[in-house]
């Protein structure tokens, strides 16, 4: 089982560059979400989606865009990267029966 | 979501049981206790959850006090691979968001 797959694993950007962090899940989960984790801190919710075509903001959405065109994919877009966005990004999907979230391995992003 | 309080860190000897406490004195009647862990540089991993009854699975046991104001996660035979940050999270069943606090850093020593 692939579960939740994130690409790339590592990325270095220059300030002002744009990029898309990819997230795909093969468990047919309706709910997906993006978190960021800064050193020594817990995860903070960026955006989430309760199904294809439906997205909403989490607690730290500024500087990030999302879309959900399919159940499987939930990409996170940085339109103009800033050093404050240097972080580890985790994507997760959630099954509804037990309300359990499954996380990807993360994308480590550095913005110079 | 109810706030949780966990010790910052704890050590455990390999092969011994690790008992991780969590206080959640403001928990509501419809809120569950979930435990996740995060091994260094990996994504968080679900361990176990419960409402009011004690629960056990292949990874751990969860003991919830009768008043539900605290709980204990038990790793029955800790191994070096159990070294991780353990998060106790209280949430309503249909709540979308996981609120991760600082967690407990557990170090299993040989």
Tab-separated table of C-alpha atoms in Angstrom:
chain	number	residue	atom	x	y	z
A	1	UNK	CA	0.000	0.000	0.000
A	2	UNK	CA	1.407	3.379	-0.992
A	3	UNK	CA	-0.770	5.379	1.454
A	4	UNK	CA	0.024	9.097	1.271
A	5	UNK	CA	2.808	10.030	-1.131
A	6	UNK	CA	4.506	13.417	-1.112
A	7	UNK	CA	6.883	14.802	-3.713
A	8	UNK	CA	9.500	16.144	-3.715
A	9	UNK	CA	11.187	15.046	-0.469
A	10	UNK	CA	13.539	18.033	-0.484
A	11	UNK	CA	13.405	21.403	-2.219
A	12	UNK	CA	15.441	24.601	-2.128
A	13	UNK	CA	13.869	27.785	-3.506
A	14	UNK	CA	14.951	31.364	-3.871
A	15	UNK	CA	12.776	34.101	-2.449
A	16	UNK	CA	9.989	34.933	-4.901
A	17	UNK	CA	10.016	31.620	-6.721
A	18	UNK	CA	6.876	29.552	-7.002
A	19	UNK	CA	6.419	25.834	-6.680
A	20	UNK	CA	3.855	23.130	-6.047
A	21	UNK	CA	4.163	20.442	-3.407
A	22	UNK	CA	2.434	17.304	-4.560
A	23	UNK	CA	0.340	14.983	-2.413
A	24	UNK	CA	-1.475	11.854	-3.529
A	25	UNK	CA	-3.343	9.160	-1.607
A	26	UNK	CA	-4.628	5.816	-2.795
A	27	UNK	CA	-7.023	5.066	0.077
A	28	UNK	CA	-10.070	6.851	-1.392
A	29	UNK	CA	-10.246	9.212	1.577
A	30	UNK	CA	-12.450	12.248	1.156
A	31	UNK	CA	-10.608	14.414	3.686
A	32	UNK	CA	-7.096	15.657	3.033
A	33	UNK	CA	-5.005	18.340	4.676
A	34	UNK	CA	-1.660	20.129	4.693
A	35	UNK	CA	0.385	20.919	7.791
A	36	UNK	CA	3.664	22.671	8.327
A	37	UNK	CA	6.116	21.906	11.114
A	38	UNK	CA	8.792	24.324	12.188
A	39	UNK	CA	11.797	23.204	14.265
A	40	UNK	CA	10.839	22.111	17.765
A	41	UNK	CA	7.167	22.844	17.215
A	42	UNK	CA	4.006	20.915	16.632
A	43	UNK	CA	2.153	20.723	13.344
A	44	UNK	CA	0.017	23.630	12.218
A	45	UNK	CA	-2.840	23.249	9.766
A	46	UNK	CA	-2.491	25.214	6.515
A	47	UNK	CA	-5.441	24.123	4.363
A	48	UNK	CA	-7.802	21.203	4.241
A	49	UNK	CA	-10.335	19.649	1.891
A	50	UNK	CA	-13.405	17.572	2.708
A	51	UNK	CA	-13.790	16.333	-0.850
A	52	UNK	CA	-13.134	17.067	-4.505
A	53	UNK	CA	-13.902	20.678	-5.289
A	54	UNK	CA	-14.088	21.743	-1.632
A	55	UNK	CA	-11.235	23.416	0.249
A	56	UNK	CA	-10.957	25.592	3.321
A	57	UNK	CA	-8.345	27.467	5.313
A	58	UNK	CA	-6.612	26.201	8.407
A	59	UNK	CA	-4.789	28.262	11.000
A	60	UNK	CA	-1.848	29.428	8.850
A	61	UNK	CA	-3.129	29.748	5.239
A	62	UNK	CA	-1.402	32.954	4.149
A	63	UNK	CA	1.012	32.486	1.260
A	64	UNK	CA	-0.422	29.122	0.215
A	65	UNK	CA	-3.076	28.052	-2.286
A	66	UNK	CA	-4.734	24.678	-2.709
A	67	UNK	CA	-7.175	23.017	-5.070
A	68	UNK	CA	-8.812	19.595	-5.096
A	69	UNK	CA	-9.834	18.456	-8.548
A	70	UNK	CA	-9.733	14.734	-7.743
A	71	UNK	CA	-10.169	12.614	-4.620
A	72	UNK	CA	-6.596	11.355	-4.930
A	73	UNK	CA	-4.620	14.581	-5.272
A	74	UNK	CA	-4.272	17.667	-3.092
A	75	UNK	CA	-1.404	19.939	-4.250
A	76	UNK	CA	-0.118	22.862	-2.190
A	77	UNK	CA	1.080	25.913	-4.105
A	78	UNK	CA	3.509	28.565	-2.973
A	79	UNK	CA	3.013	31.508	-5.331
A	80	UNK	CA	5.942	33.637	-4.136
A	81	UNK	CA	8.153	31.835	-1.665
A	82	UNK	CA	9.438	33.670	1.404
A	83	UNK	CA	12.117	32.633	3.933
A	84	UNK	CA	9.351	32.362	6.560
A	85	UNK	CA	7.994	29.426	4.585
A	86	UNK	CA	11.099	27.369	5.280
A	87	UNK	CA	9.621	24.357	7.026
A	88	UNK	CA	8.719	20.703	6.757
A	89	UNK	CA	5.369	20.164	5.079
A	90	UNK	CA	3.175	17.165	5.756
A	91	UNK	CA	0.146	16.048	3.826
A	92	UNK	CA	-2.456	13.833	5.449
A	93	UNK	CA	-5.629	12.020	4.526
A	94	UNK	CA	-8.313	10.868	6.920
A	95	UNK	CA	-10.571	7.847	6.937
A	96	UNK	CA	-14.011	8.436	8.373
A	97	UNK	CA	-14.812	5.168	10.167
A	98	UNK	CA	-12.299	5.694	12.988
A	99	UNK	CA	-11.372	9.297	12.204
A	100	UNK	CA	-7.710	8.363	11.799
A	101	UNK	CA	-5.307	10.543	9.827
A	102	UNK	CA	-2.495	9.085	7.769
A	103	UNK	CA	0.516	11.247	7.032
A	104	UNK	CA	3.007	11.377	4.221
A	105	UNK	CA	6.770	11.348	4.771
A	106	UNK	CA	7.028	15.110	4.382
A	107	UNK	CA	8.658	17.667	2.091
A	108	UNK	CA	11.585	19.629	3.512
A	109	UNK	CA	11.565	23.096	1.990
A	110	UNK	CA	14.230	25.754	2.334
A	111	UNK	CA	13.659	29.255	0.995
A	112	UNK	CA	16.811	31.316	0.663
B	1	UNK	CA	-10.707	21.088	21.394
B	2	UNK	CA	-9.804	20.386	24.997
B	3	UNK	CA	-6.273	21.312	25.981
B	4	UNK	CA	-3.881	18.530	26.926
B	5	UNK	CA	-0.869	18.538	29.217
B	6	UNK	CA	1.994	16.097	28.793
B	7	UNK	CA	5.443	15.842	30.357
B	8	UNK	CA	8.154	17.327	28.181
B	9	UNK	CA	10.319	14.240	28.128
B	10	UNK	CA	10.860	10.830	29.630
B	11	UNK	CA	13.349	7.998	29.386
B	12	UNK	CA	12.575	4.327	29.252
B	13	UNK	CA	14.714	1.199	29.358
B	14	UNK	CA	14.539	-1.105	26.391
B	15	UNK	CA	12.249	-4.054	27.042
B	16	UNK	CA	10.390	-2.312	29.844
B	17	UNK	CA	6.919	-0.822	29.700
B	18	UNK	CA	6.687	2.885	28.946
B	19	UNK	CA	3.781	4.723	30.601
B	20	UNK	CA	3.002	8.097	29.056
B	21	UNK	CA	0.563	10.301	30.977
B	22	UNK	CA	-1.742	12.935	29.560
B	23	UNK	CA	-4.030	15.321	31.402
B	24	UNK	CA	-7.162	16.607	29.685
B	25	UNK	CA	-9.276	17.934	32.531
B	26	UNK	CA	-11.562	20.018	30.275
B	27	UNK	CA	-12.500	17.180	27.950
B	28	UNK	CA	-16.102	17.219	26.736
B	29	UNK	CA	-18.433	14.258	26.654
B	30	UNK	CA	-18.199	13.843	22.879
B	31	UNK	CA	-14.410	14.154	22.658
B	32	UNK	CA	-12.080	11.240	22.064
B	33	UNK	CA	-8.476	10.812	23.160
B	34	UNK	CA	-6.110	10.109	20.261
B	35	UNK	CA	-2.419	9.283	20.427
B	36	UNK	CA	0.030	9.824	17.594
B	37	UNK	CA	3.789	9.635	17.522
B	38	UNK	CA	6.438	11.164	15.323
B	39	UNK	CA	9.732	9.422	14.844
B	40	UNK	CA	12.524	11.791	13.904
B	41	UNK	CA	12.161	13.205	10.382
B	42	UNK	CA	9.058	11.136	9.646
B	43	UNK	CA	5.381	11.961	9.385
B	44	UNK	CA	3.159	11.458	12.434
B	45	UNK	CA	1.830	7.947	12.932
B	46	UNK	CA	-1.490	6.993	14.516
B	47	UNK	CA	-1.198	4.771	17.595
B	48	UNK	CA	-4.552	4.360	19.306
B	49	UNK	CA	-7.692	6.200	20.391
B	50	UNK	CA	-10.558	5.814	22.841
B	51	UNK	CA	-13.643	7.482	24.284
B	52	UNK	CA	-14.031	6.110	27.811
B	53	UNK	CA	-13.158	2.427	27.752
B	54	UNK	CA	-9.622	1.106	27.863
B	55	UNK	CA	-8.326	0.136	24.456
B	56	UNK	CA	-5.557	-2.153	23.228
B	57	UNK	CA	-4.105	-2.812	19.813
B	58	UNK	CA	-0.909	-4.277	18.428
B	59	UNK	CA	1.059	-1.136	19.229
B	60	UNK	CA	-0.119	0.003	22.634
B	61	UNK	CA	-2.767	0.170	25.339
B	62	UNK	CA	-4.758	3.225	26.330
B	63	UNK	CA	-6.054	3.603	29.862
B	64	UNK	CA	-8.620	6.374	30.421
B	65	UNK	CA	-9.631	7.303	33.957
B	66	UNK	CA	-13.264	6.974	34.929
B	67	UNK	CA	-13.746	10.749	35.048
B	68	UNK	CA	-11.963	10.966	31.653
B	69	UNK	CA	-9.784	13.808	32.869
B	70	UNK	CA	-6.561	11.946	32.210
B	71	UNK	CA	-5.209	8.986	30.305
B	72	UNK	CA	-2.078	6.871	30.003
B	73	UNK	CA	-0.559	5.400	26.887
B	74	UNK	CA	1.304	2.176	27.592
B	75	UNK	CA	3.963	0.769	25.298
B	76	UNK	CA	4.258	-2.732	26.775
B	77	UNK	CA	7.799	-3.616	25.690
B	78	UNK	CA	9.623	-0.524	24.502
B	79	UNK	CA	12.239	-0.913	21.790
B	80	UNK	CA	14.806	1.536	20.475
B	81	UNK	CA	12.517	2.113	17.503
B	82	UNK	CA	9.888	3.539	19.869
B	83	UNK	CA	12.068	6.602	20.468
B	84	UNK	CA	9.833	9.425	19.241
B	85	UNK	CA	7.683	12.394	20.204
B	86	UNK	CA	4.285	11.203	21.441
B	87	UNK	CA	1.260	13.440	21.080
B	88	UNK	CA	-1.939	13.181	23.100
B	89	UNK	CA	-4.803	14.866	21.252
B	90	UNK	CA	-8.380	15.380	22.339
B	91	UNK	CA	-10.916	15.967	19.622
B	92	UNK	CA	-14.540	15.483	18.737
B	93	UNK	CA	-15.031	12.488	16.487
B	94	UNK	CA	-15.937	14.477	13.389
B	95	UNK	CA	-13.448	17.264	13.993
B	96	UNK	CA	-11.262	17.727	10.951
B	97	UNK	CA	-8.330	19.304	12.664
B	98	UNK	CA	-5.603	17.637	14.700
B	99	UNK	CA	-4.151	20.084	17.220
B	100	UNK	CA	-0.614	18.983	17.967
B	101	UNK	CA	0.917	20.369	21.120
B	102	UNK	CA	4.541	19.917	22.136
B	103	UNK	CA	4.108	16.239	23.021
B	104	UNK	CA	6.392	14.051	25.128
B	105	UNK	CA	9.830	13.186	23.816
B	106	UNK	CA	10.388	9.540	24.716
B	107	UNK	CA	13.911	8.174	24.576
B	108	UNK	CA	14.297	4.423	24.852
B	109	UNK	CA	17.760	3.464	26.082
B	110	UNK	CA	19.520	0.140	25.654
